[in-house]
Coordinates of C-alpha atoms and ligand atoms in Angstrom, one line a residue:
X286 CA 0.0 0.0 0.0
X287 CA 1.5 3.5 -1.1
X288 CA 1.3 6.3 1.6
X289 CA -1.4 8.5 0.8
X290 CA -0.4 12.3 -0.1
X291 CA 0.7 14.5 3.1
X292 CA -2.1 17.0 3.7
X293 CA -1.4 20.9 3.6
X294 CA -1.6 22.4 7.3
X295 CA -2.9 25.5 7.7
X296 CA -1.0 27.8 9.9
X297 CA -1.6 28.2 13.7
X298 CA -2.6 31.7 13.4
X299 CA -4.6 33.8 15.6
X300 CA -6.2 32.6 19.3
X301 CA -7.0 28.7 20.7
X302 CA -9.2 28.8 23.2
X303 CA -9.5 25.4 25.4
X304 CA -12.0 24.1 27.1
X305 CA -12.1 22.1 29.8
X306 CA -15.1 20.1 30.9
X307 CA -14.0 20.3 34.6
X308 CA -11.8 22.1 36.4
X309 CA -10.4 20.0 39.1
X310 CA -6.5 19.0 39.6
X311 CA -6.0 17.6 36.4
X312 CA -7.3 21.3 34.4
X313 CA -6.1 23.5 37.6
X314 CA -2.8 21.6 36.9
X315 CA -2.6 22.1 33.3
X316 CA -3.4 25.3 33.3
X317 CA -0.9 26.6 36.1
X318 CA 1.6 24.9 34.2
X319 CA 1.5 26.5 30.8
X320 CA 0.8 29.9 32.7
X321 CA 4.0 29.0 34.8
X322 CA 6.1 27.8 31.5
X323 CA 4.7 31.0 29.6
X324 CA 6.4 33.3 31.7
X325 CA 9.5 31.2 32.7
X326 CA 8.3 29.9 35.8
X327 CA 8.4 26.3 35.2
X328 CA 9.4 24.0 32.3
X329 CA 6.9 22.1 30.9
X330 CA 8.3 18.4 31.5
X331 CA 6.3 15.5 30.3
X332 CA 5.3 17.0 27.6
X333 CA 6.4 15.9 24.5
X334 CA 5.0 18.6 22.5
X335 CA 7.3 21.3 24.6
X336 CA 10.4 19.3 25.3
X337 CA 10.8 16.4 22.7
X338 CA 12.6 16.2 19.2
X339 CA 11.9 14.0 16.4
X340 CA 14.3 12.2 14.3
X341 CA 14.0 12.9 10.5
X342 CA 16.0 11.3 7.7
X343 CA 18.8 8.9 8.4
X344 CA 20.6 8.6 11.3
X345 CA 23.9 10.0 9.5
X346 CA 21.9 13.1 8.6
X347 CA 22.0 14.9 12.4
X348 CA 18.5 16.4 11.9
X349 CA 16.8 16.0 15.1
X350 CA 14.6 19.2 15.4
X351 CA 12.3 20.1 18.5
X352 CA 8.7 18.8 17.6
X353 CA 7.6 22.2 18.4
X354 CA 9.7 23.7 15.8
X355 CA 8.8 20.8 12.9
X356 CA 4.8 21.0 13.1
X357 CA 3.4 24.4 13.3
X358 CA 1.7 24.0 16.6
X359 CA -0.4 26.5 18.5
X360 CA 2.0 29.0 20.3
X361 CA 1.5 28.2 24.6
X362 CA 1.0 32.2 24.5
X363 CA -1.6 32.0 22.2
X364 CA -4.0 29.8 24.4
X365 CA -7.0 31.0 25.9
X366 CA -8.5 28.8 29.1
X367 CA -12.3 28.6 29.0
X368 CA -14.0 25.6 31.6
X369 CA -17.1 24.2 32.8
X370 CA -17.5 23.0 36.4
X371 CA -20.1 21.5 39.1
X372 CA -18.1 24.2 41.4
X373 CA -17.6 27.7 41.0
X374 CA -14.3 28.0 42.1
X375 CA -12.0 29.4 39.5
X376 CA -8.4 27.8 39.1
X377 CA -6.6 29.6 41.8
X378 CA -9.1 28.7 44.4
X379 CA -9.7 25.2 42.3
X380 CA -5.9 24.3 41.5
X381 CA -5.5 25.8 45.9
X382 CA -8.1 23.0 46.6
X383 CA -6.3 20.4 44.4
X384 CA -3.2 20.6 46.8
X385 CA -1.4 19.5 43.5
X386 CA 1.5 22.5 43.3
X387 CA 2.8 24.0 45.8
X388 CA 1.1 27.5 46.8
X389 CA 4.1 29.8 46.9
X390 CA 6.1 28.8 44.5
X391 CA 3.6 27.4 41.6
X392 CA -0.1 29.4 42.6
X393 CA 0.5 32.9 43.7
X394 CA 3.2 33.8 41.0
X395 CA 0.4 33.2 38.4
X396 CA -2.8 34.2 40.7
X397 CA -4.1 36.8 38.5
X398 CA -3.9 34.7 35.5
X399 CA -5.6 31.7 37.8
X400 CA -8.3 34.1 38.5
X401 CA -9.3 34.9 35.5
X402 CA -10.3 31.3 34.6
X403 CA -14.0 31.3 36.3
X404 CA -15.7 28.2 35.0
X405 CA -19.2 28.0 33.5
X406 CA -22.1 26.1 35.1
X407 CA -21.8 22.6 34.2
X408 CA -24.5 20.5 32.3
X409 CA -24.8 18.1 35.2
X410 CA -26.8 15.6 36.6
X411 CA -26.1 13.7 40.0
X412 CA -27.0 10.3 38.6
X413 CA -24.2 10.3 36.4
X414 CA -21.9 11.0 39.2
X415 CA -23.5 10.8 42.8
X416 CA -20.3 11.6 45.1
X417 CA -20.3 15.6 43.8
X418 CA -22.7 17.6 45.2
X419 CA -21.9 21.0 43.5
X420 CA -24.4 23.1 42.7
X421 CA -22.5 25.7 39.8
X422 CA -25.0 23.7 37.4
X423 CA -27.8 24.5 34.6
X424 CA -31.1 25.2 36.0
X425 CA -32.4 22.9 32.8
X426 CA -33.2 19.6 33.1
X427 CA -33.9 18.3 29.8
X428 CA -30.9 16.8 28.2
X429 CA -31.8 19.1 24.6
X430 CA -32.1 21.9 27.1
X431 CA -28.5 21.2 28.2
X432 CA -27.0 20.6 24.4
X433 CA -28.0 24.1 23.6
X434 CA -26.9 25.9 26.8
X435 CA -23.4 24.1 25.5
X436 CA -23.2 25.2 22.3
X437 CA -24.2 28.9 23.3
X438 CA -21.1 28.8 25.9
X439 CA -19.0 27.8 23.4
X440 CA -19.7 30.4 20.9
X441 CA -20.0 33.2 23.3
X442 CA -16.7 32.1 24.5
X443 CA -15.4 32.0 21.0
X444 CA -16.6 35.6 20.6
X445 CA -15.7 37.3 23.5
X446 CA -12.3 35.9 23.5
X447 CA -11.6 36.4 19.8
X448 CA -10.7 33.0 19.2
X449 CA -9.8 31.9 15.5
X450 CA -9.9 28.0 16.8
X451 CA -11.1 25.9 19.5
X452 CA -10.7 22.5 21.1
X453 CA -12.5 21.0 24.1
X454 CA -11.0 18.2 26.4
X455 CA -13.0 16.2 28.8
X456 CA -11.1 17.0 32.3
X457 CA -14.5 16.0 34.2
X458 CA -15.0 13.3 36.4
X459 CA -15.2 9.6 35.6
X460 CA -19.1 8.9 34.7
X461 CA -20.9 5.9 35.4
X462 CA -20.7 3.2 33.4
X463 CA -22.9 2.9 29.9
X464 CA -22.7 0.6 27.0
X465 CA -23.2 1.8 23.5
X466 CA -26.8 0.4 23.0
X467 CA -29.7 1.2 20.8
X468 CA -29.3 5.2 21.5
X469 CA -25.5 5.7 20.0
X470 CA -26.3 3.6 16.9
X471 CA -26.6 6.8 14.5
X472 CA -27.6 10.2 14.3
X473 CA -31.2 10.0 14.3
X474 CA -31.5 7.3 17.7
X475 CA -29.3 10.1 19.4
X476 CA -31.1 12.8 18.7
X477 CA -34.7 11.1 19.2
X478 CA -32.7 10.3 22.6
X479 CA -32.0 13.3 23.0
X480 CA -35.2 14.4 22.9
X481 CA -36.5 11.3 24.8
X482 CA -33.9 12.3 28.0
X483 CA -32.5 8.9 27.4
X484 CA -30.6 7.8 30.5
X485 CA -27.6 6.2 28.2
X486 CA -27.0 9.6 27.1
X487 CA -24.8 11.0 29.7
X488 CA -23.7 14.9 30.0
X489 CA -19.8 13.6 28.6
X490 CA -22.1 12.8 25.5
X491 CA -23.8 16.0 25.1
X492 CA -21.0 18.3 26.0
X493 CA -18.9 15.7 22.9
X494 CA -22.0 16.6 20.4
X495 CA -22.0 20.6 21.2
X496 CA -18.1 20.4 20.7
X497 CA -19.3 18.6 17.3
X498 CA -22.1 20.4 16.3
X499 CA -19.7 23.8 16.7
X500 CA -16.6 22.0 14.5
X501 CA -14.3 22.1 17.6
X502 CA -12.5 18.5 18.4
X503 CA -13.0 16.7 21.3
X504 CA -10.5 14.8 23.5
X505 CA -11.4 12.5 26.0
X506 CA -9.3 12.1 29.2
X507 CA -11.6 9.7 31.2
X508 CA -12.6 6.5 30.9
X509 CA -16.6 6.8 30.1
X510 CA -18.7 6.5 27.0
X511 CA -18.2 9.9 24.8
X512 CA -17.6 9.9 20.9
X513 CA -16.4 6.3 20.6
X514 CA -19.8 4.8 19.8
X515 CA -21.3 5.3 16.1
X516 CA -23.6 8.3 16.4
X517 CA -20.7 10.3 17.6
X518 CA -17.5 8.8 15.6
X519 CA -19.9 8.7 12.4
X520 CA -21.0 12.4 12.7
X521 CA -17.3 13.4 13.6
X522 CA -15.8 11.7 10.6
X523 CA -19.0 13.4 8.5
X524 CA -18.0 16.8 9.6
X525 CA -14.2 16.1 9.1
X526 CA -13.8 17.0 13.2
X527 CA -11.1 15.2 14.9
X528 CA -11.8 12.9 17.7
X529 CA -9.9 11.2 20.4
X530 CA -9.9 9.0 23.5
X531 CA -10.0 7.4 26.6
X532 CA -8.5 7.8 29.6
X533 CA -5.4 9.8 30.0
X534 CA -2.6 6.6 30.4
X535 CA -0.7 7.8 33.3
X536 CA 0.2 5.9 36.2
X537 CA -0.2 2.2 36.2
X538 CA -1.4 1.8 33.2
X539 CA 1.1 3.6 31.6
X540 CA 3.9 0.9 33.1
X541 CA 1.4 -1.8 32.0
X542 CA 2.3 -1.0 28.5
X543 CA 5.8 -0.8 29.6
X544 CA 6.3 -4.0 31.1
X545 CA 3.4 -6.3 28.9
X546 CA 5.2 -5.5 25.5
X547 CA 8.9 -6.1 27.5
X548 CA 7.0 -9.4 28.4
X549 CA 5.7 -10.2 25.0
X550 CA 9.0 -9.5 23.0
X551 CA 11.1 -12.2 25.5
X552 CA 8.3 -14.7 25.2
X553 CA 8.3 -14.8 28.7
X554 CA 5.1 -15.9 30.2
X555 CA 2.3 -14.4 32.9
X556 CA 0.1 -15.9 35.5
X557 CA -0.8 -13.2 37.1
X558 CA -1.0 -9.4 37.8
X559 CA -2.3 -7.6 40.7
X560 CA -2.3 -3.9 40.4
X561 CA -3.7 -1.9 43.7
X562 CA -3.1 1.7 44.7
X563 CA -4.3 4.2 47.1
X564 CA -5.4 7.9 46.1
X565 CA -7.5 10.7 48.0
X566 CA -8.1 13.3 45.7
X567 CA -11.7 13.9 44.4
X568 CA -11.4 11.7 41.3
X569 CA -10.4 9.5 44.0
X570 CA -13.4 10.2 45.7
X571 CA -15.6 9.6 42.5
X572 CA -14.1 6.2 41.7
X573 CA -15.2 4.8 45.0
X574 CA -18.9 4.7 44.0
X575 CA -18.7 1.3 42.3
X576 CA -20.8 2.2 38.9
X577 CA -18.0 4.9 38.4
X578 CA -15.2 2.8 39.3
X579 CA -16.5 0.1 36.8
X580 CA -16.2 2.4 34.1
X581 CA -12.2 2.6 35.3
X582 CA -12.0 -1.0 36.1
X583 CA -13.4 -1.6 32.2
X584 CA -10.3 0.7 30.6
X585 CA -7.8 -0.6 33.0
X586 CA -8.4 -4.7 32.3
X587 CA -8.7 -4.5 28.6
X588 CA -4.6 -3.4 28.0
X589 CA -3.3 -6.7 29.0
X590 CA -5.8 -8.6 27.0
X591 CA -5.0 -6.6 23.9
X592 CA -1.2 -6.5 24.3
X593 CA -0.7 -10.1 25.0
X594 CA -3.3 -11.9 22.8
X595 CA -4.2 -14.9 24.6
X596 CA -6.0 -16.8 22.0
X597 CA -2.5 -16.7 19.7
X598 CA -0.3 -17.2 23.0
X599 CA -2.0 -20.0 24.9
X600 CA 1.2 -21.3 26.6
X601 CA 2.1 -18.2 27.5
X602 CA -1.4 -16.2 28.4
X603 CA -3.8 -18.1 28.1
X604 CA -4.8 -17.9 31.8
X605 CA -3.9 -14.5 33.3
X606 CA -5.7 -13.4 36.8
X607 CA -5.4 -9.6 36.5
X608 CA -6.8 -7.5 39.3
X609 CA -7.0 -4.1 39.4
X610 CA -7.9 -2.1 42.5
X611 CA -8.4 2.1 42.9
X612 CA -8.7 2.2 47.0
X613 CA -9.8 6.1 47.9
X614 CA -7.4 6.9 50.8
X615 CA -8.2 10.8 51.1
X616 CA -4.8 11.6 53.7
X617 CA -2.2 11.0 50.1
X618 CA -4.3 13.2 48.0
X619 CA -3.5 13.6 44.3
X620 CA -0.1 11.4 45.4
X621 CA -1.0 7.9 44.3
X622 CA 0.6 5.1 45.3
X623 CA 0.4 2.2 43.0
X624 CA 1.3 -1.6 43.8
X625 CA 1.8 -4.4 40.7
X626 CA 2.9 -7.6 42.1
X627 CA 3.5 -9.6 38.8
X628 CA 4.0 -14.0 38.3
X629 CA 6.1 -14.3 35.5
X630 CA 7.5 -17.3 34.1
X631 CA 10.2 -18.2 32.1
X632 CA 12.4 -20.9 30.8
X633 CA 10.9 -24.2 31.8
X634 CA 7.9 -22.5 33.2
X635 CA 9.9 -21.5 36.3
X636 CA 8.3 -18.8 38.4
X637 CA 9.7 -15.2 38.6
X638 CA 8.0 -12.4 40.0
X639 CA 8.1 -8.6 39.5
X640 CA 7.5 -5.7 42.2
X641 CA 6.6 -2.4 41.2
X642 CA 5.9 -0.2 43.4
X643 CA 5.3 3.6 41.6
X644 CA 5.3 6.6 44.0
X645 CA 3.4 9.0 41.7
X646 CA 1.7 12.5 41.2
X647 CA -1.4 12.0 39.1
X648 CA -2.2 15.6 37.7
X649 CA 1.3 15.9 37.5
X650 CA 1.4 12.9 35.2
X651 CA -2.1 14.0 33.2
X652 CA -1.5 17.7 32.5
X653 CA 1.1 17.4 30.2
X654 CA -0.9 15.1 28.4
X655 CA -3.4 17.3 28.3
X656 CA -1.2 20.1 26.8
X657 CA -0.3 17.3 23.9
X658 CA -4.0 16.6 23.1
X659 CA -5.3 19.9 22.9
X660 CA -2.0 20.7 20.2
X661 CA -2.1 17.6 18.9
X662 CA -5.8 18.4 17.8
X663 CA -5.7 21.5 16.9
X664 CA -3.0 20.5 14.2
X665 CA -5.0 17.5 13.0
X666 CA -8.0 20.0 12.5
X667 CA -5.7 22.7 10.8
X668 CA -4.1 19.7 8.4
X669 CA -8.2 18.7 7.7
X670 CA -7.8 15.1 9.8
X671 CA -11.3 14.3 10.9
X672 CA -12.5 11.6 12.7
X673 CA -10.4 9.1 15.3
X674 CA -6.9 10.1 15.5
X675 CA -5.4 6.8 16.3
X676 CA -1.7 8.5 16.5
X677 CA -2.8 9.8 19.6
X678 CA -3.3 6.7 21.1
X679 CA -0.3 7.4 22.7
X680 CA -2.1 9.4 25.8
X681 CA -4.7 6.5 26.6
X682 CA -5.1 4.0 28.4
X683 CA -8.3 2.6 25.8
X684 CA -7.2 4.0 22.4
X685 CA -9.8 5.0 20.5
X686 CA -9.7 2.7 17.3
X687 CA -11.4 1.8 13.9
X688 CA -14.2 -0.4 14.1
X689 CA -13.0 -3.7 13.9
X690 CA -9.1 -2.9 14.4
X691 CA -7.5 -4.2 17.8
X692 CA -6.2 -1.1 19.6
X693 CA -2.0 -1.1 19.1
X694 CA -1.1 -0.3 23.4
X695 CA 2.6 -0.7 23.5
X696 CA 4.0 2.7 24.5
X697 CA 6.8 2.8 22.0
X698 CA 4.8 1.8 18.7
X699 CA 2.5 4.2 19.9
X700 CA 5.3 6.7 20.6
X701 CA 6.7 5.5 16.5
X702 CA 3.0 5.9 15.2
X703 CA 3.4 9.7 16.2
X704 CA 6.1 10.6 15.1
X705 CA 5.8 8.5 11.7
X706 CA 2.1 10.6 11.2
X707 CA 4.0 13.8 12.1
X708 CA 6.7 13.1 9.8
X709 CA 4.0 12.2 7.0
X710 CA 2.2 15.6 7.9
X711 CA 4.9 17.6 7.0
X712 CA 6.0 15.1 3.6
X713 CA 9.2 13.9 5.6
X714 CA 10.4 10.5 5.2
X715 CA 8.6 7.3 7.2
X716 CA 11.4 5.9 10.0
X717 CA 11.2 2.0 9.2
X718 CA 14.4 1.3 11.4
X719 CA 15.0 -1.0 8.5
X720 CA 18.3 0.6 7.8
X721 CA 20.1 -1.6 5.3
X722 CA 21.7 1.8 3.6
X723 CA 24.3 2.3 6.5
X724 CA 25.7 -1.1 5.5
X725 CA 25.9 -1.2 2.0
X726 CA 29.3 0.2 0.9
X727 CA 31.2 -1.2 4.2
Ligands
NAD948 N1 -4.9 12.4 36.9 C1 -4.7 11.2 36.2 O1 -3.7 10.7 36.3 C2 -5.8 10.7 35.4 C3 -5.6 9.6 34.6 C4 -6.6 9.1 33.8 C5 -7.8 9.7 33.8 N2 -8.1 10.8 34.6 C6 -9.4 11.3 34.6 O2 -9.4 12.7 34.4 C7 -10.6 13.2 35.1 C8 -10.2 14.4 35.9 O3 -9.4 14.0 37.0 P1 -9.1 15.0 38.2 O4 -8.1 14.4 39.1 O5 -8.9 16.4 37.7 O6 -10.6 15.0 38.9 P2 -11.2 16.1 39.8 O7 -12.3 15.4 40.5 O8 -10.2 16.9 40.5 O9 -11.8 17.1 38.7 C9 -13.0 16.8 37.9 C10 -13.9 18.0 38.0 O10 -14.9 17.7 37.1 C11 -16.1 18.4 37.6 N3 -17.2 17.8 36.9 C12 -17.8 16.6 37.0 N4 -18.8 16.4 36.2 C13 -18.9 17.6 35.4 C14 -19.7 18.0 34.4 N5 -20.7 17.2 33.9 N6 -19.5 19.2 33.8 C15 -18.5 20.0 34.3 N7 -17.7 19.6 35.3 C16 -17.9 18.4 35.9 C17 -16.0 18.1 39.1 O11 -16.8 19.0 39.8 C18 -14.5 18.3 39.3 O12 -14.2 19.5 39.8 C19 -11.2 12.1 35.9 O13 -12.3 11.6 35.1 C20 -10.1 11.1 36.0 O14 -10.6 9.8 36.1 C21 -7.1 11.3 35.4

């Protein structure tokens, strides 16, 4: 199959504003960062967009540019932060509450531009998420009601800002958890659920359609139903809008796609892996009603499945116990700790085992993701890529993938997918790492 012609990106010219569905740690954390960054406060590490390079060419060539300086992303100073919360607090007092930075140091050097970021009233409802209690929410109750209050924040927000582009990112907490059924199958069965107040459509879902119905892409950092089911994915392809999700891949997950491929590549076999961790922050908080944490438990369970094929591996995997546990432990905070005891076995079948025990920040981990997305999808909308971006599978733990395609979860194909569609992007060279050249006129 020949490569298909590299598209021609239009430039990143004018204002981008961002919106946040929610803005707990993770957006309070994102935020303060690039606000931090902007003025030389703090370097944006983690984020691949700010700090890494990319390879083009052959390795003899030396051309390793900043990412940044390759694909004409959206300048950090020319973002503009627009959110929606159940709570009115704006970021200082919301990224204050988060206990995430450290007040001195990381809050009051940027308080005025903290302030400034007053969220809008959610489109919420308690049954979607019964441990918040807020009340900084639409007086409508009818889920059309709510679609249009959306879509009239985001283009006021467009307007009085002056923004040439925007992109929306779901920072909100994790919903309960709904299959795609007879409501998501197309268009029409969403909007006569709409219309119906379905239960199975969820606020994610209608704040996913505004962002839709107003050509802005939508990202999706948590783990519940949004635009990968048909209606959505269909109508975003239809309108040439880029999608992506779930489920920001930070903390355990993250080594899970690590370690499995590491596995996978040796041949080495798995019995079983228990994954547990503590955290006390409010997503922590959420997760511990068990229809929210199922949602998580669903995106966590699926990675190993997909990375180590089972059915093609018997010997090896074809009876995994996997466990994964979120325990809300308010006195760490955003500091989760995460435990994975892991059986291994190798040569013989000969038991090993594996201890990882990962003393972590989580809106440390998420923000910079954050930062990637919203770039990452502005560019994909600027270079006309509607639809799923699967290169950005990268930042999730449950990738959002064509119908019928296993998702790839291996962080460094991932990391090569990337790079290879930002390469094509700008009509460089694919990196095969076959590399016969450098040995042909020893
Ligand atoms: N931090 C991580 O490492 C990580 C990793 C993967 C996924 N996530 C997901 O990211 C999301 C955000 O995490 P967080 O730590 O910032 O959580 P958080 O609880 O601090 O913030 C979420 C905010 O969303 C608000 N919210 C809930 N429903 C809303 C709605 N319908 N409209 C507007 N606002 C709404 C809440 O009031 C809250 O302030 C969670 O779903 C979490 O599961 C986080």
């Amino acid at each position: 199959m020949s490569t298909p012609p590299s598209p021609t990106v239009a430039p990143a010219s004018g204002r981008l504003g961002v919106l946040t569905v929610g803005l707990g740690a993770v957006a309070s954390t994102l935020i303060a960062g690039v606000e931090l960054t902007k003025r030389g406060l703090g370097k944006p590490i983690g984020s691949l967009t700010q700090m890494g390079t990319i390879r083009l060419g052959k390795r003899t060539e030396d051309r390793s540019p900043l990412i940044s300086e390759f694909v004409p992303l959206a300048a950090l100073s020319d973002i503009v932060w627009g959110a929606w919360d159940v709570y009115p607090d704006d970021a200082y007092v919301a990224a204050s509450r988060a206990g995430v930075l450290e007040s001195g140091k990381h809050i009051e050097a940027i308080s005025d531009a903290l302030r400034e970021v007053r969220p809008m009233q959610a489109a919420f409802e308690r049954k979607y998420a019964r441990n918040l209690d807020g009340e900084h929410v639409k007086p409508i109750s009818s889920k059309r009601g709510m679609l249009n209050a959306i879509r009239e924040d985001i283009n006021k927000f467009r307007e009085d800002n002056k923004c040439e582009r925007l992109v929306m990112i779901w920072c909100a907490s994790t919903e309960i958890f709904i299959e795609p059924g007879r409501a998501h199958v197309d268009l029409e069965a969403f909007e006569k659920a709409i219309d119906a107040d379905d239960e199975t459509v969820s606020p994610c879902q209608l704040y996913a359609y505004a962002a839709l119905l107003e050509g802005v892409p939508f990202n999706n950092g948590a783990p519940n139903l949004a635009v990968d089911a048909p209606a959505l994915r269909m109508f975003a392809t239809e309108k040439n809008i880029p999608i992506s999700g779930k489920d920001f891949k930070t903390g355990q997950t993250l080594m899970k796609t690590v370690l499995a491929p590491m596995l996978k590549a040796r041949m080495l076999g798995l019995s079983g892996w228990y994954s547990t961790n503590i955290l006390g922050n409010r997503d922590g908080e959420v997760l511990d009603a068990p229809e929210n944490f199922k949602t998580k438990e669903e995106s966590k369970l699926g990675v190993l499945e997909d990375i180590l094929q089972p059915a093609k591996y018997p010997d090896l995997y074809g009876d995994v116990f996997h466990k994964v546990q979120i325990n809300y432990y308010p006195p760490r905070g955003d500091n989760k700790e995460g435990w994975d005891n892991i059986d291994i076995t190798g040569w013989l079948g000969y038991p090993m085992q594996i201890k990882v025990n990962f003393l972590c920040r989580d809106s440390i981990l998420a923000a910079p993701l954050a930062l990637d997305l919203v770039l990452f999808s502005d560019l994909a909308q600027r270079a006309g890529m509607g639809g799923i971006q699967e290169w950005l599978s990268f930042y999730y733990k449950s990738p959002q993938v064509a119908p019928g395609l296993y998702p790839e979860h291996d962080l460094f194909i991932q990391l090569t997918k990337l790079k290879n569609t930002l390469r094509w992007m700008m009509g460089e060279d694919q990196i095969t790492h076959l590399g016969r050249e450098y040995y042909e006129d020893l």
